[in-house]
Amino acid sequence: MPGRIFAIIATLFIVLPQSASAERGQKWVATWAGSVQGPYPVGNPSAQPDQRFAFPSATTGAKDQTFRLVLRPSIWGRQARIRLTNAFGTQPVTIDGAFVGLQLGGPALTKGTNRPVTFAGKTSVTLPAGQSAWSDPVALAFVRDPDAAELAGRKLAVSFHVAGESGPMTWHAKALTTSYVTAPGAGAKGQSEDEAAFPFSTASWFFVDAVEMKMPSDSFAVLTLGDSITDGTASTMNGDDRWPDVLARRLRALYGNRIAVVNAGIGGNQIAGPTEYGPLKPFAGGPAAEQRLDRDVLTLSGVSAMIWLEGINDFSKNGNASVDTVTSALKRSVDRLRARRPGMAIIGATVVSALGSSSAAHGFPEQDEKRKALNDFIRTSGLFDGVIDFDKAVIDTQTGGLRPEFVPESTTGGSGDKLHPNRTGYLTMGQAIDLSLFKLKRATRR
């Protein structure tokens, strides 16, 4: 489908003066995602503090306590809505006392920014096992000018109280961002703008998997679907330097507050496996990408392009998949995405090398041969509307593995695993993306 992506995106993005854009109306656009994999503690967190004081029992889960989740919107609007989820719970969970505010530092909020959140006009919502719910729109009074430079990179604090016991908690393990939680039994503390009630920290996100902003009609989101290399393993804790973050900053520099980059990576994820997944039969890498398209792609608003980087885990000793199994799953998934969202451009990304990895499940020659075969398919099959060659950007052509400067890990230090690029590697990957794939008009600076 040569050239298809250019036509799709070019027609979606025409920068207008703010007043003219407003006349055309506004729409919801995804600005952040934390694809869920639960139930806690099944998953692959990074730099996780000891959670036994905040959550003494994984079976009981949260108990009459308040979360303050910290996340970074990719773009800002004057109204937001959040999606709560009990996707991998085994019992109903009631959430109340929800607020959103601007993070000052740690769990403290900028004074006067915290705003209550309602659900169908009520201050509480009960999520049955397996279900999710969007909040009502909440006005962000502190967003006086969504395009203001000082908002770029600022973080939103989403606070909410779990009434009673939650049971097994739906979560995103690898946030690489510090969030906060009260002690069990502390009650509803989300309205407080100070930090005194939040003694415990976590490097994961719980019960919230998406945030959307009301944006001008010419705005849209680029979604990145993948595994730990999209999720950001070995990047800097609280540094926001995963390759999708680098792409987001490049797009913002060119086009302003109009294009979100939304990260739907899950550490350990596979394209085709496992064949079964659920709260009673979980897997650390979450449900197969093929199984999570509805929740993590199709139900998010304003997604007009998707970059898919995945496959190394399918060929690991945890996956043991054939190349045909993975390419068949890719074909089915792309066909389904195009049928459900025909205007969305789907960009394939080549899989980076794990050759020589210290991980017991990775690094063996057969895996690398399968990876090369998958990359040939991504480059030449014509399945995708465009291709990003991450493999070419980071490979050491002499050894066949990652370039040595991309190996030492950036999260907690150490020699690295030759599977996950570090901050330097992710920077290189983000810079290697040809922005002409998105063929956008430069925003008018005023």
Tab-separated table of C-alpha atoms in Angstrom:
chain	number	residue	atom	x	y	z
A	1	MET	CA	0.000	0.000	0.000
A	2	PRO	CA	2.671	2.521	-1.000
A	3	GLY	CA	1.903	6.102	-0.115
A	4	ARG	CA	-1.254	5.229	1.816
A	5	ILE	CA	0.070	6.567	5.097
A	6	PHE	CA	0.850	9.956	3.615
A	7	ALA	CA	-2.695	10.465	2.383
A	8	ILE	CA	-4.209	9.290	5.658
A	9	ILE	CA	-2.228	11.544	7.938
A	10	ALA	CA	-1.989	14.560	5.675
A	11	THR	CA	-5.763	14.795	5.508
A	12	LEU	CA	-6.040	14.535	9.289
A	13	PHE	CA	-3.695	17.355	10.225
A	14	ILE	CA	-4.108	20.867	8.931
A	15	VAL	CA	-3.033	23.459	11.468
A	16	LEU	CA	-5.538	26.257	11.859
A	17	PRO	CA	-5.517	29.336	14.063
A	18	GLN	CA	-7.022	28.501	17.455
A	19	SER	CA	-10.270	30.375	16.836
A	20	ALA	CA	-10.825	28.723	13.468
A	21	SER	CA	-10.087	25.310	14.941
A	22	ALA	CA	-12.575	25.908	17.758
A	23	GLU	CA	-15.265	26.720	15.213
A	24	ARG	CA	-14.796	23.246	13.773
A	25	GLY	CA	-15.522	21.695	17.168
A	26	GLN	CA	-13.467	19.557	19.481
A	27	LYS	CA	-13.020	15.856	20.078
A	28	TRP	CA	-11.544	13.446	22.596
A	29	VAL	CA	-7.962	12.359	21.942
A	30	ALA	CA	-5.973	9.843	23.978
A	31	THR	CA	-3.083	11.573	25.722
A	32	TRP	CA	-1.764	8.783	27.976
A	33	ALA	CA	-2.137	5.027	28.388
A	34	GLY	CA	-0.864	2.399	30.802
A	35	SER	CA	-1.931	-0.882	29.223
A	36	VAL	CA	-3.005	-3.268	31.961
A	37	GLN	CA	-1.697	-6.783	32.453
A	38	GLY	CA	-2.680	-7.754	36.007
A	39	PRO	CA	-3.485	-9.057	38.388
A	40	TYR	CA	-0.824	-7.690	40.756
A	41	PRO	CA	1.879	-8.901	41.382
A	42	VAL	CA	2.114	-10.817	38.076
A	43	GLY	CA	4.271	-8.692	35.806
A	44	ASN	CA	7.702	-7.198	35.246
A	45	PRO	CA	8.126	-3.959	37.233
A	46	SER	CA	11.386	-2.017	37.257
A	47	ALA	CA	12.959	-0.421	40.361
A	48	GLN	CA	9.937	-1.429	42.424
A	49	PRO	CA	9.980	-0.464	46.116
A	50	ASP	CA	8.944	-3.095	48.651
A	51	GLN	CA	5.148	-3.194	48.324
A	52	ARG	CA	4.330	-5.386	51.347
A	53	PHE	CA	3.543	-2.429	53.616
A	54	ALA	CA	1.163	-0.805	51.152
A	55	PHE	CA	-0.368	-4.094	49.989
A	56	PRO	CA	0.093	-6.801	52.644
A	57	SER	CA	-1.966	-9.308	50.640
A	58	ALA	CA	-2.200	-9.652	46.877
A	59	THR	CA	-5.459	-11.550	47.347
A	60	THR	CA	-7.015	-8.773	49.423
A	61	GLY	CA	-5.463	-6.050	47.271
A	62	ALA	CA	-6.083	-2.445	48.217
A	63	LYS	CA	-8.011	-1.958	51.458
A	64	ASP	CA	-9.744	1.346	52.184
A	65	GLN	CA	-6.810	3.314	50.807
A	66	THR	CA	-6.082	6.066	48.326
A	67	PHE	CA	-3.833	5.970	45.291
A	68	ARG	CA	-2.144	9.010	43.795
A	69	LEU	CA	-0.935	7.964	40.356
A	70	VAL	CA	1.490	10.249	38.562
A	71	LEU	CA	1.438	10.290	34.768
A	72	ARG	CA	2.529	12.596	31.978
A	73	PRO	CA	-0.040	13.663	29.382
A	74	SER	CA	1.419	13.884	25.913
A	75	ILE	CA	-0.849	16.794	24.977
A	76	TRP	CA	-3.018	19.079	27.121
A	77	GLY	CA	-6.601	20.262	26.807
A	78	ARG	CA	-8.974	22.162	29.060
A	79	GLN	CA	-11.031	19.049	29.789
A	80	ALA	CA	-9.906	15.535	30.646
A	81	ARG	CA	-11.479	12.177	31.341
A	82	ILE	CA	-9.946	9.058	32.865
A	83	ARG	CA	-10.672	5.382	32.395
A	84	LEU	CA	-10.800	3.173	35.463
A	85	THR	CA	-10.461	-0.545	34.926
A	86	ASN	CA	-11.052	-3.786	36.797
A	87	ALA	CA	-10.101	-5.809	33.723
A	88	PHE	CA	-8.284	-8.537	35.643
A	89	GLY	CA	-10.143	-8.378	38.937
A	90	THR	CA	-12.121	-11.309	40.301
A	91	GLN	CA	-14.721	-9.292	42.219
A	92	PRO	CA	-16.429	-5.884	41.939
A	93	VAL	CA	-14.346	-2.924	43.105
A	94	THR	CA	-15.856	0.370	44.270
A	95	ILE	CA	-13.882	3.529	43.664
A	96	ASP	CA	-14.795	6.954	45.016
A	97	GLY	CA	-13.074	10.187	46.025
A	98	ALA	CA	-11.413	10.623	42.632
A	99	PHE	CA	-9.526	13.819	41.788
A	100	VAL	CA	-7.095	15.091	39.162
A	101	GLY	CA	-4.530	17.793	39.786
A	102	LEU	CA	-1.141	19.076	38.702
A	103	GLN	CA	1.808	17.410	40.392
A	104	LEU	CA	4.138	19.743	42.277
A	105	GLY	CA	6.638	17.121	43.437
A	106	GLY	CA	6.322	13.692	45.011
A	107	PRO	CA	2.670	13.236	46.009
A	108	ALA	CA	2.213	16.986	46.603
A	109	LEU	CA	0.024	18.939	44.175
A	110	THR	CA	0.206	22.498	42.944
A	111	LYS	CA	-2.118	24.432	45.215
A	112	GLY	CA	-5.598	25.002	43.828
A	113	THR	CA	-5.327	22.571	40.894
A	114	ASN	CA	-7.029	19.474	42.339
A	115	ARG	CA	-10.463	18.866	40.819
A	116	PRO	CA	-13.110	16.239	41.679
A	117	VAL	CA	-13.971	13.520	39.164
A	118	THR	CA	-17.427	12.022	38.737
A	119	PHE	CA	-18.827	8.998	36.938
A	120	ALA	CA	-22.264	9.369	35.351
A	121	GLY	CA	-22.764	12.307	37.707
A	122	LYS	CA	-21.872	10.342	40.842
A	123	THR	CA	-18.810	10.519	43.055
A	124	SER	CA	-18.381	6.744	43.122
A	125	VAL	CA	-18.444	3.907	40.639
A	126	THR	CA	-18.518	0.143	41.080
A	127	LEU	CA	-16.628	-1.791	38.430
A	128	PRO	CA	-17.690	-5.423	37.979
A	129	ALA	CA	-14.907	-7.914	37.417
A	130	GLY	CA	-13.601	-7.537	33.877
A	131	GLN	CA	-15.161	-4.114	33.285
A	132	SER	CA	-13.954	-0.522	32.815
A	133	ALA	CA	-15.610	2.908	33.020
A	134	TRP	CA	-14.847	6.374	31.685
A	135	SER	CA	-15.280	9.331	33.975
A	136	ASP	CA	-17.322	12.385	33.158
A	137	PRO	CA	-15.364	15.268	31.621
A	138	VAL	CA	-13.510	17.260	34.265
A	139	ALA	CA	-12.538	20.873	33.661
A	140	LEU	CA	-8.838	21.517	34.280
A	141	ALA	CA	-9.040	25.086	35.536
A	142	PHE	CA	-5.264	25.355	35.691
A	143	VAL	CA	-5.034	24.819	31.915
A	144	ARG	CA	-5.656	28.410	30.893
A	145	ASP	CA	-3.821	27.993	27.595
A	146	PRO	CA	-3.360	24.360	26.482
A	147	ASP	CA	-0.606	25.422	24.089
A	148	ALA	CA	1.447	27.151	26.795
A	149	ALA	CA	5.048	25.959	26.764
A	150	GLU	CA	5.154	25.643	30.553
A	151	LEU	CA	2.575	22.815	30.478
A	152	ALA	CA	4.669	20.615	28.193
A	153	GLY	CA	6.142	17.754	30.199
A	154	ARG	CA	4.171	18.541	33.372
A	155	LYS	CA	2.581	15.596	35.166
A	156	LEU	CA	-0.993	14.927	36.166
A	157	ALA	CA	-1.813	13.319	39.507
A	158	VAL	CA	-4.859	11.038	39.429
A	159	SER	CA	-6.089	10.269	42.945
A	160	PHE	CA	-8.847	7.842	43.944
A	161	HIS	CA	-10.008	5.835	46.944
A	162	VAL	CA	-10.715	2.105	46.945
A	163	ALA	CA	-13.688	1.495	49.232
A	164	GLY	CA	-13.364	-1.741	51.201
A	165	GLU	CA	-11.185	-4.451	49.718
A	166	SER	CA	-10.465	-4.494	45.999
A	167	GLY	CA	-9.416	-8.111	45.634
A	168	PRO	CA	-6.758	-8.806	42.986
A	169	MET	CA	-5.641	-5.497	41.502
A	170	THR	CA	-5.502	-4.716	37.794
A	171	TRP	CA	-2.206	-2.962	37.130
A	172	HIS	CA	0.508	-1.894	34.725
A	173	ALA	CA	3.706	-3.186	36.300
A	174	LYS	CA	6.438	-1.172	34.583
A	175	ALA	CA	5.497	2.483	34.986
A	176	LEU	CA	9.096	3.694	35.389
A	177	THR	CA	7.357	6.579	37.158
A	178	THR	CA	6.930	6.993	40.893
A	179	SER	CA	3.352	7.082	42.193
A	180	TYR	CA	2.042	7.044	45.748
A	181	VAL	CA	-0.432	5.280	48.025
A	182	THR	CA	-1.737	5.686	51.549
A	183	ALA	CA	-1.535	3.035	54.222
A	184	PRO	CA	-4.309	0.411	54.290
A	185	GLY	CA	-7.313	1.699	56.200
A	186	ALA	CA	-6.362	5.359	55.753
A	187	GLY	CA	-9.606	6.198	53.970
A	188	ALA	CA	-10.302	8.745	51.235
A	189	LYS	CA	-7.451	11.271	50.948
A	190	GLY	CA	-7.628	12.246	47.290
A	191	GLN	CA	-8.878	15.775	47.989
A	192	SER	CA	-5.729	16.655	49.926
A	193	GLU	CA	-3.129	18.574	47.958
A	194	ASP	CA	-0.256	17.870	50.336
A	195	GLU	CA	1.851	14.742	50.696
A	196	ALA	CA	1.392	13.813	54.350
A	197	ALA	CA	-1.192	11.080	53.730
A	198	PHE	CA	0.910	9.213	51.122
A	199	PRO	CA	3.836	7.489	52.845
A	200	PHE	CA	4.311	4.643	50.371
A	201	SER	CA	5.620	4.761	46.818
A	202	THR	CA	5.179	2.417	43.875
A	203	ALA	CA	6.756	2.137	40.434
A	204	SER	CA	3.507	0.853	38.895
A	205	TRP	CA	0.066	2.132	37.902
A	206	PHE	CA	-3.121	0.581	39.280
A	207	PHE	CA	-6.762	0.663	38.107
A	208	VAL	CA	-6.247	3.535	35.599
A	209	ASP	CA	-5.308	2.648	32.034
A	210	ALA	CA	-6.130	5.707	29.910
A	211	VAL	CA	-6.552	9.470	29.958
A	212	GLU	CA	-8.058	11.537	27.156
A	213	MET	CA	-8.152	15.288	26.580
A	214	LYS	CA	-10.709	17.394	24.715
A	215	MET	CA	-8.713	18.777	21.823
A	216	PRO	CA	-9.212	20.761	18.621
A	217	SER	CA	-10.518	18.630	15.789
A	218	ASP	CA	-7.161	18.673	13.986
A	219	SER	CA	-5.436	16.832	16.850
A	220	PHE	CA	-4.724	13.101	16.959
A	221	ALA	CA	-2.697	10.389	18.678
A	222	VAL	CA	0.069	8.076	17.537
A	223	LEU	CA	-0.119	4.842	19.530
A	224	THR	CA	2.960	2.666	20.112
A	225	LEU	CA	2.153	-1.010	20.636
A	226	GLY	CA	4.809	-3.370	21.889
A	227	ASP	CA	6.731	-5.114	24.648
A	228	SER	CA	9.352	-4.042	27.197
A	229	ILE	CA	11.387	-2.159	24.594
A	230	THR	CA	8.384	0.121	24.075
A	231	ASP	CA	7.485	0.023	27.783
A	232	GLY	CA	10.987	1.347	28.457
A	233	THR	CA	12.914	-1.329	30.356
A	234	ALA	CA	16.447	-0.057	31.171
A	235	SER	CA	15.526	3.588	30.597
A	236	THR	CA	15.827	6.210	33.333
A	237	MET	CA	13.424	6.016	36.268
A	238	ASN	CA	11.187	9.118	36.120
A	239	GLY	CA	13.222	10.294	33.124
A	240	ASP	CA	10.566	9.875	30.424
A	241	ASP	CA	13.224	8.806	27.948
A	242	ARG	CA	11.678	5.734	26.342
A	243	TRP	CA	11.760	5.883	22.542
A	244	PRO	CA	8.050	6.901	22.355
A	245	ASP	CA	8.874	9.812	24.688
A	246	VAL	CA	11.646	10.925	22.346
A	247	LEU	CA	9.230	10.751	19.406
A	248	ALA	CA	6.636	12.763	21.344
A	249	ARG	CA	9.115	15.570	22.031
A	250	ARG	CA	10.225	15.659	18.394
A	251	LEU	CA	6.633	15.934	17.195
A	252	ARG	CA	5.817	18.612	19.779
A	253	ALA	CA	8.819	20.669	18.691
A	254	LEU	CA	7.525	20.666	15.114
A	255	TYR	CA	3.762	20.729	15.520
A	256	GLY	CA	3.016	22.031	18.991
A	257	ASN	CA	0.266	20.720	21.269
A	258	ARG	CA	-1.587	18.693	18.635
A	259	ILE	CA	-0.077	15.197	18.364
A	260	ALA	CA	-0.080	12.794	21.289
A	261	VAL	CA	2.190	9.767	21.474
A	262	VAL	CA	0.467	7.126	23.593
A	263	ASN	CA	2.490	4.183	24.943
A	264	ALA	CA	0.742	0.795	24.901
A	265	GLY	CA	3.828	-1.281	25.621
A	266	ILE	CA	3.813	-4.109	28.190
A	267	GLY	CA	7.037	-5.684	29.428
A	268	GLY	CA	7.238	-9.331	28.355
A	269	ASN	CA	4.378	-9.019	25.851
A	270	GLN	CA	4.075	-11.260	22.813
A	271	ILE	CA	2.218	-10.903	19.541
A	272	ALA	CA	0.719	-14.405	19.380
A	273	GLY	CA	0.974	-15.843	22.890
A	274	PRO	CA	-0.120	-16.924	25.355
A	275	THR	CA	-3.186	-18.446	23.732
A	276	GLU	CA	-5.147	-18.128	26.996
A	277	TYR	CA	-5.019	-15.295	29.513
A	278	GLY	CA	-7.162	-14.255	32.451
A	279	PRO	CA	-7.079	-13.361	36.142
A	280	LEU	CA	-6.947	-17.034	37.108
A	281	LYS	CA	-4.377	-17.873	34.434
A	282	PRO	CA	-2.131	-14.796	34.177
A	283	PHE	CA	1.206	-14.409	32.444
A	284	ALA	CA	3.895	-11.856	33.345
A	285	GLY	CA	3.845	-10.362	29.845
A	286	GLY	CA	0.106	-9.804	29.836
A	287	PRO	CA	-2.380	-10.958	27.212
A	288	ALA	CA	-1.124	-11.429	23.663
A	289	ALA	CA	-1.116	-8.256	21.598
A	290	GLU	CA	-3.624	-9.902	19.282
A	291	GLN	CA	-5.989	-10.321	22.249
A	292	ARG	CA	-5.661	-6.781	23.628
A	293	LEU	CA	-6.300	-4.717	20.509
A	294	ASP	CA	-9.820	-3.731	21.529
A	295	ARG	CA	-8.918	-2.398	24.965
A	296	ASP	CA	-5.512	-0.922	24.158
A	297	VAL	CA	-6.040	0.444	20.649
A	298	LEU	CA	-9.575	0.472	19.286
A	299	THR	CA	-11.385	1.918	22.317
A	300	LEU	CA	-9.003	4.876	22.595
A	301	SER	CA	-10.133	8.084	20.931
A	302	GLY	CA	-8.352	9.953	18.177
A	303	VAL	CA	-5.725	7.303	17.358
A	304	SER	CA	-4.840	7.906	13.722
A	305	ALA	CA	-1.518	6.088	13.498
A	306	MET	CA	0.031	3.096	15.246
A	307	ILE	CA	3.646	1.931	15.445
A	308	TRP	CA	4.010	-1.777	16.222
A	309	LEU	CA	7.358	-3.013	17.583
A	310	GLU	CA	7.125	-6.562	18.902
A	311	GLY	CA	8.138	-10.183	18.392
A	312	ILE	CA	11.327	-10.891	20.331
A	313	ASN	CA	9.389	-12.492	23.213
A	314	ASP	CA	7.462	-14.753	20.847
A	315	PHE	CA	10.810	-16.259	19.838
A	316	SER	CA	12.144	-16.538	23.396
A	317	LYS	CA	12.137	-19.727	25.449
A	318	ASN	CA	8.924	-18.391	27.027
A	319	GLY	CA	7.201	-18.172	23.647
A	320	ASN	CA	8.825	-20.750	21.343
A	321	ALA	CA	6.670	-19.567	18.455
A	322	SER	CA	7.428	-20.169	14.806
A	323	VAL	CA	7.879	-17.310	12.374
A	324	ASP	CA	4.711	-18.394	10.570
A	325	THR	CA	2.723	-18.245	13.822
A	326	VAL	CA	3.850	-14.664	14.448
A	327	THR	CA	3.371	-13.389	10.895
A	328	SER	CA	-0.079	-14.985	10.757
A	329	ALA	CA	-1.030	-13.234	13.991
A	330	LEU	CA	0.267	-9.946	12.582
A	331	LYS	CA	-1.803	-10.370	9.417
A	332	ARG	CA	-4.963	-11.176	11.363
A	333	SER	CA	-4.418	-8.246	13.685
A	334	VAL	CA	-3.723	-5.723	10.935
A	335	ASP	CA	-6.769	-6.911	8.985
A	336	ARG	CA	-8.902	-6.500	12.093
A	337	LEU	CA	-7.534	-3.046	12.852
A	338	ARG	CA	-8.165	-1.880	9.292
A	339	ALA	CA	-11.685	-3.279	9.320
A	340	ARG	CA	-12.529	-1.509	12.578
A	341	ARG	CA	-10.569	1.717	11.997
A	342	PRO	CA	-9.917	2.052	8.258
A	343	GLY	CA	-8.424	5.540	8.547
A	344	MET	CA	-5.642	4.488	10.921
A	345	ALA	CA	-2.137	4.133	9.473
A	346	ILE	CA	-0.242	1.068	10.763
A	347	ILE	CA	3.538	1.312	10.800
A	348	GLY	CA	5.710	-1.749	11.340
A	349	ALA	CA	9.007	-1.508	13.223
A	350	THR	CA	11.847	-3.997	12.913
A	351	VAL	CA	12.769	-5.978	16.026
A	352	VAL	CA	16.115	-5.212	17.650
A	353	SER	CA	18.688	-7.889	18.403
A	354	ALA	CA	18.912	-9.851	21.663
A	355	LEU	CA	21.873	-11.957	20.519
A	356	GLY	CA	24.159	-12.808	23.424
A	357	SER	CA	21.673	-11.623	26.050
A	358	SER	CA	22.310	-12.595	29.668
A	359	SER	CA	18.582	-13.333	30.042
A	360	ALA	CA	17.971	-17.067	30.369
A	361	ALA	CA	15.064	-16.859	27.909
A	362	HIS	CA	16.843	-14.830	25.228
A	363	GLY	CA	20.016	-14.455	23.240
A	364	PHE	CA	20.378	-17.818	21.477
A	365	PRO	CA	21.098	-18.172	17.727
A	366	GLU	CA	17.750	-19.742	16.765
A	367	GLN	CA	15.905	-16.766	18.252
A	368	ASP	CA	18.043	-14.392	16.228
A	369	GLU	CA	17.400	-16.275	13.003
A	370	LYS	CA	13.654	-16.039	13.617
A	371	ARG	CA	14.010	-12.334	14.427
A	372	LYS	CA	15.795	-11.720	11.133
A	373	ALA	CA	13.063	-13.599	9.256
A	374	LEU	CA	10.374	-11.522	10.958
A	375	ASN	CA	12.247	-8.333	10.094
A	376	ASP	CA	12.412	-9.387	6.443
A	377	PHE	CA	8.638	-9.858	6.555
A	378	ILE	CA	8.103	-6.429	8.150
A	379	ARG	CA	10.318	-4.724	5.575
A	380	THR	CA	9.078	-6.463	2.426
A	381	SER	CA	5.598	-7.940	2.879
A	382	GLY	CA	3.670	-4.752	2.146
A	383	LEU	CA	1.453	-5.421	5.172
A	384	PHE	CA	2.306	-2.096	6.773
A	385	ASP	CA	1.761	1.471	5.595
A	386	GLY	CA	5.323	2.353	6.519
A	387	VAL	CA	8.373	0.815	8.193
A	388	ILE	CA	10.742	2.085	10.894
A	389	ASP	CA	14.052	0.198	10.872
A	390	PHE	CA	15.010	0.161	14.552
A	391	ASP	CA	17.206	-2.889	13.975
A	392	LYS	CA	19.431	-0.942	11.608
A	393	ALA	CA	19.657	1.935	14.093
A	394	VAL	CA	20.986	-0.049	17.060
A	395	ILE	CA	22.730	-3.181	15.753
A	396	ASP	CA	26.468	-3.767	16.041
A	397	THR	CA	27.217	-5.164	12.600
A	398	GLN	CA	30.378	-6.907	13.836
A	399	THR	CA	28.748	-8.900	16.656
A	400	GLY	CA	25.111	-9.020	15.537
A	401	GLY	CA	24.004	-7.764	18.965
A	402	LEU	CA	23.237	-4.315	20.336
A	403	ARG	CA	25.946	-1.712	19.977
A	404	PRO	CA	28.022	-1.739	23.196
A	405	GLU	CA	27.148	1.824	24.199
A	406	PHE	CA	23.464	0.830	24.266
A	407	VAL	CA	23.897	-2.029	26.763
A	408	PRO	CA	24.666	-0.663	30.307
A	409	GLU	CA	21.251	-0.159	31.879
A	410	SER	CA	20.014	3.266	32.956
A	411	THR	CA	17.315	2.460	35.540
A	412	THR	CA	19.360	1.323	38.521
A	413	GLY	CA	22.808	0.962	36.962
A	414	GLY	CA	24.573	-2.219	36.045
A	415	SER	CA	26.036	-3.933	33.033
A	416	GLY	CA	22.735	-4.426	31.172
A	417	ASP	CA	21.309	-7.564	29.607
A	418	LYS	CA	22.019	-7.071	25.872
A	419	LEU	CA	18.257	-7.345	25.324
A	420	HIS	CA	16.974	-3.912	26.325
A	421	PRO	CA	18.570	-0.734	25.002
A	422	ASN	CA	19.443	1.874	27.608
A	423	ARG	CA	18.621	5.563	27.521
A	424	THR	CA	21.248	6.125	24.826
A	425	GLY	CA	19.753	3.356	22.723
A	426	TYR	CA	16.201	4.636	23.125
A	427	LEU	CA	17.350	8.139	22.175
A	428	THR	CA	18.895	6.717	19.019
A	429	MET	CA	15.715	4.791	18.230
A	430	GLY	CA	13.498	7.832	18.748
A	431	GLN	CA	15.764	9.959	16.580
A	432	ALA	CA	15.818	7.307	13.843
A	433	ILE	CA	12.096	7.685	13.111
A	434	ASP	CA	11.503	9.511	9.853
A	435	LEU	CA	8.914	12.144	10.701
A	436	SER	CA	7.884	12.313	7.057
A	437	LEU	CA	5.975	9.103	7.825
A	438	PHE	CA	3.453	11.437	9.408
A	439	LYS	CA	3.629	14.023	6.610
A	440	LEU	CA	2.273	16.876	8.707
A	441	LYS	CA	2.214	20.594	8.194
A	442	ARG	CA	4.358	22.582	10.564
A	443	ALA	CA	2.385	24.401	13.262
A	444	THR	CA	2.211	28.157	12.941
A	445	ARG	CA	4.119	29.781	15.797
A	446	ARG	CA	2.303	32.741	17.328
